[in-house]
Amino acid sequence: MSKIAVITSGLQYDIVGKNPERTAAIAAATPHLSGFLSAMRRRGHPVFHLQLINEPDDPLAERYDGRVPALRGTPGAEVVREFLDSDDVVQERSKDSGFYETDLHDRLQALGVETLILVGLQTQICIQTTAADAFFRGYIVGVPSDCVFSAFESDRQRALEWLAGYCATVASSEEILLMIDGNGGLPRKETKTP
């Protein structure tokens, strides 16, 4: 059986609160997403929360009305409490991918993790880049389609199609849990050559 970890992305107060579309999407999804995280924890799978930490002078950091969000030590940088459990791991990152200039890979390898389940915001940015980086490192990647979100549905759908065609098993959270329970894990995505 493959050792599995869940990776959340963008579930921070500043990131969720960027615009009404994100706020509404996460508010509507909170019970379902919290339930999925709890189901994974009950099965013994660790949850890592990617916590974006921006530097105030980073010229590449996105500004929200001129303000740099998710600064270290601010309430906006914190992971939304409804998604956080005392045994979860908070993994700082400075860019979209959770693997870029972080020790995430080393931490996962120390636990023997082979499969990653990615949930959160934004499907077409952080989920997609983290999934690709995980795939490049040899992880099996799963994306529950009802546990990833974007401000605009067209962005989410486009990203899910790309993920399914390239590097991830994309299925509902219920189907992901059934695969884990029935098969001990998810299938490995094979690289397609032209």
PDB file of C-alpha atoms in Angstrom:
ATOM      1  CA  MET A   1       0.000   0.000   0.000  1.00  0.00           C
ATOM      2  CA  SER A   2       1.328   3.398  -1.036  1.00  0.00           C
ATOM      3  CA  LYS A   3       1.884   5.929   1.758  1.00  0.00           C
ATOM      4  CA  ILE A   4      -0.418   8.873   1.065  1.00  0.00           C
ATOM      5  CA  ALA A   5      -0.372  12.522   2.153  1.00  0.00           C
ATOM      6  CA  VAL A   6      -2.831  15.327   1.505  1.00  0.00           C
ATOM      7  CA  ILE A   7      -1.485  18.701   0.408  1.00  0.00           C
ATOM      8  CA  THR A   8      -3.712  21.774   0.737  1.00  0.00           C
ATOM      9  CA  SER A   9      -2.998  25.012  -1.068  1.00  0.00           C
ATOM     10  CA  GLY A  10      -4.292  28.550  -0.671  1.00  0.00           C
ATOM     11  CA  LEU A  11      -6.480  27.868   2.362  1.00  0.00           C
ATOM     12  CA  GLN A  12      -5.297  31.019   4.134  1.00  0.00           C
ATOM     13  CA  TYR A  13      -7.415  33.965   5.208  1.00  0.00           C
ATOM     14  CA  ASP A  14      -5.808  36.485   2.842  1.00  0.00           C
ATOM     15  CA  ILE A  15      -5.836  34.088  -0.110  1.00  0.00           C
ATOM     16  CA  VAL A  16      -9.440  32.957   0.393  1.00  0.00           C
ATOM     17  CA  GLY A  17     -10.558  36.544   1.042  1.00  0.00           C
ATOM     18  CA  LYS A  18      -8.980  38.045  -2.077  1.00  0.00           C
ATOM     19  CA  ASN A  19     -12.289  38.502  -3.886  1.00  0.00           C
ATOM     20  CA  PRO A  20     -15.973  37.647  -3.454  1.00  0.00           C
ATOM     21  CA  GLU A  21     -15.738  34.735  -5.903  1.00  0.00           C
ATOM     22  CA  ARG A  22     -13.044  32.964  -3.892  1.00  0.00           C
ATOM     23  CA  THR A  23     -14.743  33.715  -0.584  1.00  0.00           C
ATOM     24  CA  ALA A  24     -18.054  32.319  -1.845  1.00  0.00           C
ATOM     25  CA  ALA A  25     -16.460  29.224  -3.390  1.00  0.00           C
ATOM     26  CA  ILE A  26     -14.630  28.292  -0.191  1.00  0.00           C
ATOM     27  CA  ALA A  27     -17.559  29.146   2.094  1.00  0.00           C
ATOM     28  CA  ALA A  28     -19.829  26.847   0.081  1.00  0.00           C
ATOM     29  CA  ALA A  29     -17.202  24.090   0.025  1.00  0.00           C
ATOM     30  CA  THR A  30     -16.044  24.244   3.650  1.00  0.00           C
ATOM     31  CA  PRO A  31     -18.256  21.434   5.024  1.00  0.00           C
ATOM     32  CA  HIS A  32     -17.384  19.069   2.164  1.00  0.00           C
ATOM     33  CA  LEU A  33     -13.667  19.870   2.112  1.00  0.00           C
ATOM     34  CA  SER A  34     -13.403  19.645   5.910  1.00  0.00           C
ATOM     35  CA  GLY A  35     -15.174  16.290   5.730  1.00  0.00           C
ATOM     36  CA  PHE A  36     -12.723  14.991   3.124  1.00  0.00           C
ATOM     37  CA  LEU A  37      -9.723  16.115   5.185  1.00  0.00           C
ATOM     38  CA  SER A  38     -11.209  14.420   8.263  1.00  0.00           C
ATOM     39  CA  ALA A  39     -11.801  11.221   6.275  1.00  0.00           C
ATOM     40  CA  MET A  40      -8.159  11.188   5.165  1.00  0.00           C
ATOM     41  CA  ARG A  41      -6.926  11.842   8.707  1.00  0.00           C
ATOM     42  CA  ARG A  42      -9.086   8.987  10.026  1.00  0.00           C
ATOM     43  CA  ARG A  43      -7.349   6.701   7.512  1.00  0.00           C
ATOM     44  CA  GLY A  44      -4.001   7.753   8.960  1.00  0.00           C
ATOM     45  CA  HIS A  45      -2.872  10.012   6.111  1.00  0.00           C
ATOM     46  CA  PRO A  46      -1.000  13.181   7.112  1.00  0.00           C
ATOM     47  CA  VAL A  47      -2.199  16.594   5.955  1.00  0.00           C
ATOM     48  CA  PHE A  48       0.286  19.263   4.886  1.00  0.00           C
ATOM     49  CA  HIS A  49      -0.956  22.840   4.434  1.00  0.00           C
ATOM     50  CA  LEU A  50       1.063  24.926   1.996  1.00  0.00           C
ATOM     51  CA  GLN A  51       1.274  28.351   3.624  1.00  0.00           C
ATOM     52  CA  LEU A  52       2.223  31.116   1.213  1.00  0.00           C
ATOM     53  CA  ILE A  53       4.471  33.631   2.960  1.00  0.00           C
ATOM     54  CA  ASN A  54       5.236  36.747   0.952  1.00  0.00           C
ATOM     55  CA  GLU A  55       8.100  39.142   1.596  1.00  0.00           C
ATOM     56  CA  PRO A  56       6.913  42.765   1.799  1.00  0.00           C
ATOM     57  CA  ASP A  57       9.469  43.908  -0.794  1.00  0.00           C
ATOM     58  CA  ASP A  58       9.060  40.993  -3.247  1.00  0.00           C
ATOM     59  CA  PRO A  59       8.459  42.649  -6.635  1.00  0.00           C
ATOM     60  CA  LEU A  60       6.782  39.457  -7.929  1.00  0.00           C
ATOM     61  CA  ALA A  61       4.291  39.106  -5.057  1.00  0.00           C
ATOM     62  CA  GLU A  62       0.738  39.788  -6.121  1.00  0.00           C
ATOM     63  CA  ARG A  63      -0.701  42.958  -4.601  1.00  0.00           C
ATOM     64  CA  TYR A  64      -4.282  43.222  -3.343  1.00  0.00           C
ATOM     65  CA  ASP A  65      -5.189  46.887  -3.824  1.00  0.00           C
ATOM     66  CA  GLY A  66      -1.530  47.798  -3.357  1.00  0.00           C
ATOM     67  CA  ARG A  67      -1.087  45.599  -0.261  1.00  0.00           C
ATOM     68  CA  VAL A  68       1.102  42.500  -0.160  1.00  0.00           C
ATOM     69  CA  PRO A  69      -1.012  39.694   1.357  1.00  0.00           C
ATOM     70  CA  ALA A  70       0.071  36.764   3.526  1.00  0.00           C
ATOM     71  CA  LEU A  71       2.964  38.411   5.314  1.00  0.00           C
ATOM     72  CA  ARG A  72       4.681  36.381   8.024  1.00  0.00           C
ATOM     73  CA  GLY A  73       3.026  36.759  11.418  1.00  0.00           C
ATOM     74  CA  THR A  74      -0.147  38.395  10.133  1.00  0.00           C
ATOM     75  CA  PRO A  75      -3.633  36.913  10.645  1.00  0.00           C
ATOM     76  CA  GLY A  76      -4.100  36.859   6.869  1.00  0.00           C
ATOM     77  CA  ALA A  77      -1.223  34.401   6.453  1.00  0.00           C
ATOM     78  CA  GLU A  78      -2.776  31.852   8.805  1.00  0.00           C
ATOM     79  CA  VAL A  79      -4.429  28.658   7.538  1.00  0.00           C
ATOM     80  CA  VAL A  80      -8.225  28.869   7.841  1.00  0.00           C
ATOM     81  CA  ARG A  81      -9.009  27.181  11.166  1.00  0.00           C
ATOM     82  CA  GLU A  82     -11.848  25.032   9.784  1.00  0.00           C
ATOM     83  CA  PHE A  83      -9.288  23.129   7.712  1.00  0.00           C
ATOM     84  CA  LEU A  84      -6.546  22.842  10.337  1.00  0.00           C
ATOM     85  CA  ASP A  85      -6.046  19.991  12.806  1.00  0.00           C
ATOM     86  CA  SER A  86      -3.483  19.944  15.603  1.00  0.00           C
ATOM     87  CA  ASP A  87      -1.590  17.056  13.951  1.00  0.00           C
ATOM     88  CA  ASP A  88      -1.373  18.739  10.536  1.00  0.00           C
ATOM     89  CA  VAL A  89       1.901  20.117   9.172  1.00  0.00           C
ATOM     90  CA  VAL A  90       2.144  23.721   7.987  1.00  0.00           C
ATOM     91  CA  GLN A  91       4.707  24.012   5.180  1.00  0.00           C
ATOM     92  CA  GLU A  92       5.848  27.506   4.269  1.00  0.00           C
ATOM     93  CA  ARG A  93       6.351  28.360   0.615  1.00  0.00           C
ATOM     94  CA  SER A  94       7.137  31.552  -1.272  1.00  0.00           C
ATOM     95  CA  LYS A  95       5.905  30.660  -4.754  1.00  0.00           C
ATOM     96  CA  ASP A  96       2.964  28.854  -6.374  1.00  0.00           C
ATOM     97  CA  SER A  97       4.424  25.343  -6.234  1.00  0.00           C
ATOM     98  CA  GLY A  98       4.829  23.794  -2.814  1.00  0.00           C
ATOM     99  CA  PHE A  99       8.115  22.261  -3.969  1.00  0.00           C
ATOM    100  CA  TYR A 100       9.852  25.417  -5.191  1.00  0.00           C
ATOM    101  CA  GLU A 101      12.763  26.203  -2.837  1.00  0.00           C
ATOM    102  CA  THR A 102      11.164  24.330   0.095  1.00  0.00           C
ATOM    103  CA  ASP A 103      12.004  21.147   1.969  1.00  0.00           C
ATOM    104  CA  LEU A 104       8.582  19.616   1.223  1.00  0.00           C
ATOM    105  CA  HIS A 105      10.060  16.762  -0.816  1.00  0.00           C
ATOM    106  CA  ASP A 106      12.517  15.872   1.959  1.00  0.00           C
ATOM    107  CA  ARG A 107       9.772  15.955   4.582  1.00  0.00           C
ATOM    108  CA  LEU A 108       7.511  13.722   2.490  1.00  0.00           C
ATOM    109  CA  GLN A 109      10.332  11.301   1.745  1.00  0.00           C
ATOM    110  CA  ALA A 110      11.179  11.062   5.458  1.00  0.00           C
ATOM    111  CA  LEU A 111       7.610   9.802   5.969  1.00  0.00           C
ATOM    112  CA  GLY A 112       7.823   7.393   3.031  1.00  0.00           C
ATOM    113  CA  VAL A 113       5.088   9.220   1.099  1.00  0.00           C
ATOM    114  CA  GLU A 114       4.569   8.036  -2.489  1.00  0.00           C
ATOM    115  CA  THR A 115       1.128   9.504  -3.285  1.00  0.00           C
ATOM    116  CA  LEU A 116      -0.101  13.074  -2.941  1.00  0.00           C
ATOM    117  CA  ILE A 117      -3.734  14.196  -2.912  1.00  0.00           C
ATOM    118  CA  LEU A 118      -3.970  17.913  -3.743  1.00  0.00           C
ATOM    119  CA  VAL A 119      -6.864  20.131  -2.616  1.00  0.00           C
ATOM    120  CA  GLY A 120      -7.568  23.862  -2.304  1.00  0.00           C
ATOM    121  CA  LEU A 121      -7.039  27.060  -4.315  1.00  0.00           C
ATOM    122  CA  GLN A 122      -6.346  27.924  -7.193  1.00  0.00           C
ATOM    123  CA  THR A 123      -6.721  24.889  -9.421  1.00  0.00           C
ATOM    124  CA  GLN A 124      -5.076  26.504 -12.444  1.00  0.00           C
ATOM    125  CA  ILE A 125      -2.111  27.910 -10.522  1.00  0.00           C
ATOM    126  CA  CYS A 126      -1.004  26.396  -7.210  1.00  0.00           C
ATOM    127  CA  ILE A 127      -2.678  23.002  -7.624  1.00  0.00           C
ATOM    128  CA  GLN A 128      -1.445  22.631 -11.203  1.00  0.00           C
ATOM    129  CA  THR A 129       2.168  23.690 -10.522  1.00  0.00           C
ATOM    130  CA  THR A 130       2.445  21.606  -7.341  1.00  0.00           C
ATOM    131  CA  ALA A 131       0.959  18.591  -9.143  1.00  0.00           C
ATOM    132  CA  ALA A 132       3.447  18.908 -12.002  1.00  0.00           C
ATOM    133  CA  ASP A 133       6.386  19.291  -9.618  1.00  0.00           C
ATOM    134  CA  ALA A 134       5.195  16.258  -7.633  1.00  0.00           C
ATOM    135  CA  PHE A 135       4.878  14.221 -10.829  1.00  0.00           C
ATOM    136  CA  PHE A 136       8.411  15.234 -11.915  1.00  0.00           C
ATOM    137  CA  ARG A 137       9.662  13.924  -8.564  1.00  0.00           C
ATOM    138  CA  GLY A 138       7.999  10.548  -9.065  1.00  0.00           C
ATOM    139  CA  TYR A 139       4.923  10.925  -6.867  1.00  0.00           C
ATOM    140  CA  ILE A 140       1.558   9.455  -7.750  1.00  0.00           C
ATOM    141  CA  VAL A 141      -0.819  12.436  -7.850  1.00  0.00           C
ATOM    142  CA  GLY A 142      -4.548  12.595  -7.163  1.00  0.00           C
ATOM    143  CA  VAL A 143      -6.858  15.592  -7.448  1.00  0.00           C
ATOM    144  CA  PRO A 144     -10.407  15.322  -6.051  1.00  0.00           C
ATOM    145  CA  SER A 145     -12.322  17.483  -8.518  1.00  0.00           C
ATOM    146  CA  ASP A 146     -14.847  18.597  -5.882  1.00  0.00           C
ATOM    147  CA  CYS A 147     -12.098  19.724  -3.464  1.00  0.00           C
ATOM    148  CA  VAL A 148     -10.216  22.135  -5.735  1.00  0.00           C
ATOM    149  CA  PHE A 149     -11.423  25.623  -6.502  1.00  0.00           C
ATOM    150  CA  SER A 150     -10.867  28.667  -8.658  1.00  0.00           C
ATOM    151  CA  ALA A 151     -12.496  32.065  -8.706  1.00  0.00           C
ATOM    152  CA  PHE A 152     -13.842  31.189 -12.151  1.00  0.00           C
ATOM    153  CA  GLU A 153     -15.246  27.793 -13.090  1.00  0.00           C
ATOM    154  CA  SER A 154     -13.723  27.952 -16.582  1.00  0.00           C
ATOM    155  CA  ASP A 155     -10.224  28.151 -15.037  1.00  0.00           C
ATOM    156  CA  ARG A 156     -10.950  25.174 -12.783  1.00  0.00           C
ATOM    157  CA  GLN A 157     -12.291  23.038 -15.634  1.00  0.00           C
ATOM    158  CA  ARG A 158      -9.382  23.857 -17.934  1.00  0.00           C
ATOM    159  CA  ALA A 159      -6.882  22.958 -15.197  1.00  0.00           C
ATOM    160  CA  LEU A 160      -8.666  19.696 -14.344  1.00  0.00           C
ATOM    161  CA  GLU A 161      -8.565  18.649 -17.991  1.00  0.00           C
ATOM    162  CA  TRP A 162      -4.828  19.382 -18.161  1.00  0.00           C
ATOM    163  CA  LEU A 163      -4.142  17.552 -14.873  1.00  0.00           C
ATOM    164  CA  ALA A 164      -6.129  14.487 -15.959  1.00  0.00           C
ATOM    165  CA  GLY A 165      -4.407  14.411 -19.337  1.00  0.00           C
ATOM    166  CA  TYR A 166      -0.909  14.809 -17.986  1.00  0.00           C
ATOM    167  CA  CYS A 167      -0.034  13.998 -14.400  1.00  0.00           C
ATOM    168  CA  ALA A 168      -2.930  13.207 -12.063  1.00  0.00           C
ATOM    169  CA  THR A 169      -5.869  10.956 -11.363  1.00  0.00           C
ATOM    170  CA  VAL A 170      -8.802  13.359 -11.333  1.00  0.00           C
ATOM    171  CA  ALA A 171     -12.002  12.024  -9.752  1.00  0.00           C
ATOM    172  CA  SER A 172     -14.549  13.031  -7.134  1.00  0.00           C
ATOM    173  CA  SER A 173     -13.485  12.885  -3.495  1.00  0.00           C
ATOM    174  CA  GLU A 174     -15.822   9.925  -3.004  1.00  0.00           C
ATOM    175  CA  GLU A 175     -14.168   8.060  -5.889  1.00  0.00           C
ATOM    176  CA  ILE A 176     -10.692   8.919  -4.549  1.00  0.00           C
ATOM    177  CA  LEU A 177     -11.623   7.466  -1.141  1.00  0.00           C
ATOM    178  CA  LEU A 178     -13.055   4.347  -2.794  1.00  0.00           C
ATOM    179  CA  MET A 179      -9.816   3.837  -4.758  1.00  0.00           C
ATOM    180  CA  ILE A 180      -7.733   4.271  -1.621  1.00  0.00           C
ATOM    181  CA  ASP A 181      -9.935   1.921   0.400  1.00  0.00           C
ATOM    182  CA  GLY A 182     -10.333  -0.672  -2.350  1.00  0.00           C
ATOM    183  CA  ASN A 183      -6.904  -0.625  -3.998  1.00  0.00           C
ATOM    184  CA  GLY A 184      -4.678   0.816  -1.295  1.00  0.00           C
ATOM    185  CA  GLY A 185      -3.916   3.829  -3.451  1.00  0.00           C
ATOM    186  CA  LEU A 186      -4.263   5.507  -6.829  1.00  0.00           C
ATOM    187  CA  PRO A 187      -2.928   4.409 -10.207  1.00  0.00           C
ATOM    188  CA  ARG A 188       0.349   5.875 -11.406  1.00  0.00           C
ATOM    189  CA  LYS A 189      -0.028   8.211 -14.373  1.00  0.00           C
ATOM    190  CA  GLU A 190       2.242   7.214 -17.225  1.00  0.00           C
ATOM    191  CA  THR A 191       4.078   9.801 -19.296  1.00  0.00           C
ATOM    192  CA  LYS A 192       2.724   9.861 -22.835  1.00  0.00           C
ATOM    193  CA  THR A 193       5.145  10.215 -25.705  1.00  0.00           C
ATOM    194  CA  PRO A 194       4.036  11.680 -29.032  1.00  0.00           C
TER     195      PRO A 194
END
